[in-house]
Amino acid sequence: MTEGPGFNVFAVTNGAVTTPDRGSLEGVTRLSVQELCKELGFPFAIRPLPAAELRDADEIFLATTAGGIMPASRIDGRILGNDRPGPVSARLRETFWAKRAKGWHATPIEY
């Protein structure tokens, strides 16, 4: 597994977050997820992420600059978390947007 067109992919298994080590966007949002995982106490790894591991994950989420953290609820027809965001991805998403609202990782632009 690598990335999608313009987004990073993350798998959550037993509370640990993993993202691919190759073929991925190495941008600010990916680093922001890593930072949030450390802050919230979620183990985080950058390593190979086989498609089979992604399919078997407890949770999956995507991350983009514009969309932030976006939990996925299905993969290959398999429903994850009762078709709702899982607890790790939901907490990361909530924390991401709360911090962004306070100016975290933002550069003010004067018009």
mmCIF file of C-alpha atoms in Angstrom:
data_model
loop_
_atom_site.group_PDB
_atom_site.id
_atom_site.type_symbol
_atom_site.label_atom_id
_atom_site.label_comp_id
_atom_site.label_asym_id
_atom_site.label_seq_id
_atom_site.Cartn_x
_atom_site.Cartn_y
_atom_site.Cartn_z
ATOM 1 C CA MET A 1 0.000 0.000 0.000
ATOM 2 C CA THR A 2 1.274 3.498 -0.710
ATOM 3 C CA GLU A 3 -1.032 6.504 -1.048
ATOM 4 C CA GLY A 4 -4.023 7.782 -2.957
ATOM 5 C CA PRO A 5 -4.104 10.722 -5.356
ATOM 6 C CA GLY A 6 -3.396 13.546 -2.932
ATOM 7 C CA PHE A 7 -3.898 11.746 0.373
ATOM 8 C CA ASN A 8 -2.043 9.517 2.812
ATOM 9 C CA VAL A 9 -3.509 6.281 4.111
ATOM 10 C CA PHE A 10 -3.262 5.041 7.709
ATOM 11 C CA ALA A 11 -4.250 1.755 9.340
ATOM 12 C CA VAL A 12 -5.118 1.327 13.007
ATOM 13 C CA THR A 13 -4.637 -2.114 14.551
ATOM 14 C CA ASN A 14 -4.916 -2.694 18.299
ATOM 15 C CA GLY A 15 -4.674 1.066 18.855
ATOM 16 C CA ALA A 16 -1.430 1.464 16.868
ATOM 17 C CA VAL A 17 -1.327 3.706 13.788
ATOM 18 C CA THR A 18 0.707 2.701 10.727
ATOM 19 C CA THR A 19 1.385 4.510 7.461
ATOM 20 C CA PRO A 20 3.452 3.296 4.482
ATOM 21 C CA ASP A 21 7.160 4.018 4.395
ATOM 22 C CA ARG A 22 7.481 4.216 0.602
ATOM 23 C CA GLY A 23 5.562 5.857 -2.202
ATOM 24 C CA SER A 24 3.808 8.234 0.194
ATOM 25 C CA LEU A 25 3.314 11.972 0.369
ATOM 26 C CA GLU A 26 5.811 13.108 2.982
ATOM 27 C CA GLY A 27 3.959 16.294 3.774
ATOM 28 C CA VAL A 28 2.797 18.417 6.667
ATOM 29 C CA THR A 29 -0.492 16.585 7.272
ATOM 30 C CA ARG A 30 1.254 13.207 7.531
ATOM 31 C CA LEU A 31 3.683 14.731 10.018
ATOM 32 C CA SER A 32 0.747 16.300 11.860
ATOM 33 C CA VAL A 33 -0.830 12.848 12.294
ATOM 34 C CA GLN A 34 2.473 11.558 13.670
ATOM 35 C CA GLU A 35 2.636 14.502 16.085
ATOM 36 C CA LEU A 36 -0.950 13.964 17.230
ATOM 37 C CA CYS A 37 -0.363 10.250 17.803
ATOM 38 C CA LYS A 38 2.584 11.069 20.052
ATOM 39 C CA GLU A 39 0.563 13.717 21.919
ATOM 40 C CA LEU A 40 -2.405 11.365 22.422
ATOM 41 C CA GLY A 41 -0.319 8.295 23.267
ATOM 42 C CA PHE A 42 -1.095 6.210 20.174
ATOM 43 C CA PRO A 43 1.830 4.099 18.934
ATOM 44 C CA PHE A 44 2.852 5.265 15.447
ATOM 45 C CA ALA A 45 4.936 3.494 12.807
ATOM 46 C CA ILE A 46 6.158 4.328 9.329
ATOM 47 C CA ARG A 47 6.849 0.973 7.693
ATOM 48 C CA PRO A 48 5.674 -1.232 4.851
ATOM 49 C CA LEU A 49 1.874 -1.554 4.957
ATOM 50 C CA PRO A 50 0.754 -4.596 2.967
ATOM 51 C CA ALA A 51 -2.698 -4.376 1.389
ATOM 52 C CA ALA A 52 -3.749 -7.469 3.382
ATOM 53 C CA GLU A 53 -2.887 -5.680 6.645
ATOM 54 C CA LEU A 54 -4.899 -2.661 5.563
ATOM 55 C CA ARG A 55 -7.885 -4.883 4.752
ATOM 56 C CA ASP A 56 -7.647 -6.515 8.203
ATOM 57 C CA ALA A 57 -7.174 -3.248 10.150
ATOM 58 C CA ASP A 58 -9.522 -2.241 12.955
ATOM 59 C CA GLU A 59 -9.748 1.268 11.499
ATOM 60 C CA ILE A 60 -8.585 3.085 8.387
ATOM 61 C CA PHE A 61 -8.300 6.797 7.807
ATOM 62 C CA LEU A 62 -6.993 9.143 5.157
ATOM 63 C CA ALA A 63 -5.298 12.519 5.626
ATOM 64 C CA THR A 64 -5.052 15.497 3.291
ATOM 65 C CA THR A 65 -4.142 19.147 3.665
ATOM 66 C CA ALA A 66 -7.635 20.407 2.847
ATOM 67 C CA GLY A 67 -9.688 17.583 4.365
ATOM 68 C CA GLY A 68 -7.654 16.851 7.473
ATOM 69 C CA ILE A 69 -8.217 13.395 8.946
ATOM 70 C CA MET A 70 -11.021 11.468 7.275
ATOM 71 C CA PRO A 71 -11.990 8.082 8.744
ATOM 72 C CA ALA A 72 -13.044 5.385 6.289
ATOM 73 C CA SER A 73 -15.899 3.068 7.161
ATOM 74 C CA ARG A 74 -15.527 0.417 4.449
ATOM 75 C CA ILE A 75 -12.814 -1.358 2.508
ATOM 76 C CA ASP A 76 -13.473 -3.889 -0.246
ATOM 77 C CA GLY A 77 -17.062 -4.280 0.982
ATOM 78 C CA ARG A 78 -16.015 -4.952 4.586
ATOM 79 C CA ILE A 79 -17.733 -2.635 7.060
ATOM 80 C CA LEU A 80 -15.421 -1.195 9.711
ATOM 81 C CA GLY A 81 -16.590 -0.043 13.146
ATOM 82 C CA ASN A 82 -20.312 -0.527 12.505
ATOM 83 C CA ASP A 83 -19.951 1.774 9.471
ATOM 84 C CA ARG A 84 -18.774 4.613 11.726
ATOM 85 C CA PRO A 85 -15.357 6.138 12.492
ATOM 86 C CA GLY A 86 -13.410 4.103 15.035
ATOM 87 C CA PRO A 87 -12.285 5.574 18.368
ATOM 88 C CA VAL A 88 -8.656 6.249 17.379
ATOM 89 C CA SER A 89 -9.415 7.927 14.051
ATOM 90 C CA ALA A 90 -12.327 9.871 15.577
ATOM 91 C CA ARG A 91 -10.121 11.185 18.382
ATOM 92 C CA LEU A 92 -7.361 12.115 15.951
ATOM 93 C CA ARG A 93 -9.863 13.915 13.697
ATOM 94 C CA GLU A 94 -11.450 15.841 16.592
ATOM 95 C CA THR A 95 -8.072 16.835 18.010
ATOM 96 C CA PHE A 96 -6.734 17.820 14.571
ATOM 97 C CA TRP A 97 -9.618 20.230 13.896
ATOM 98 C CA ALA A 98 -9.669 21.641 17.436
ATOM 99 C CA LYS A 99 -5.964 22.464 17.175
ATOM 100 C CA ARG A 100 -6.335 23.846 13.640
ATOM 101 C CA ALA A 101 -9.105 26.174 14.863
ATOM 102 C CA LYS A 102 -6.561 27.601 17.329
ATOM 103 C CA GLY A 103 -3.986 28.213 14.549
ATOM 104 C CA TRP A 104 -1.908 25.036 14.886
ATOM 105 C CA HIS A 105 0.358 24.626 11.838
ATOM 106 C CA ALA A 106 -1.150 27.684 10.193
ATOM 107 C CA THR A 107 0.497 30.655 8.592
ATOM 108 C CA PRO A 108 -1.666 33.786 8.723
ATOM 109 C CA ILE A 109 -2.015 35.602 5.410
ATOM 110 C CA GLU A 110 -2.624 39.338 5.302
ATOM 111 C CA TYR A 111 -4.979 40.342 2.473
#
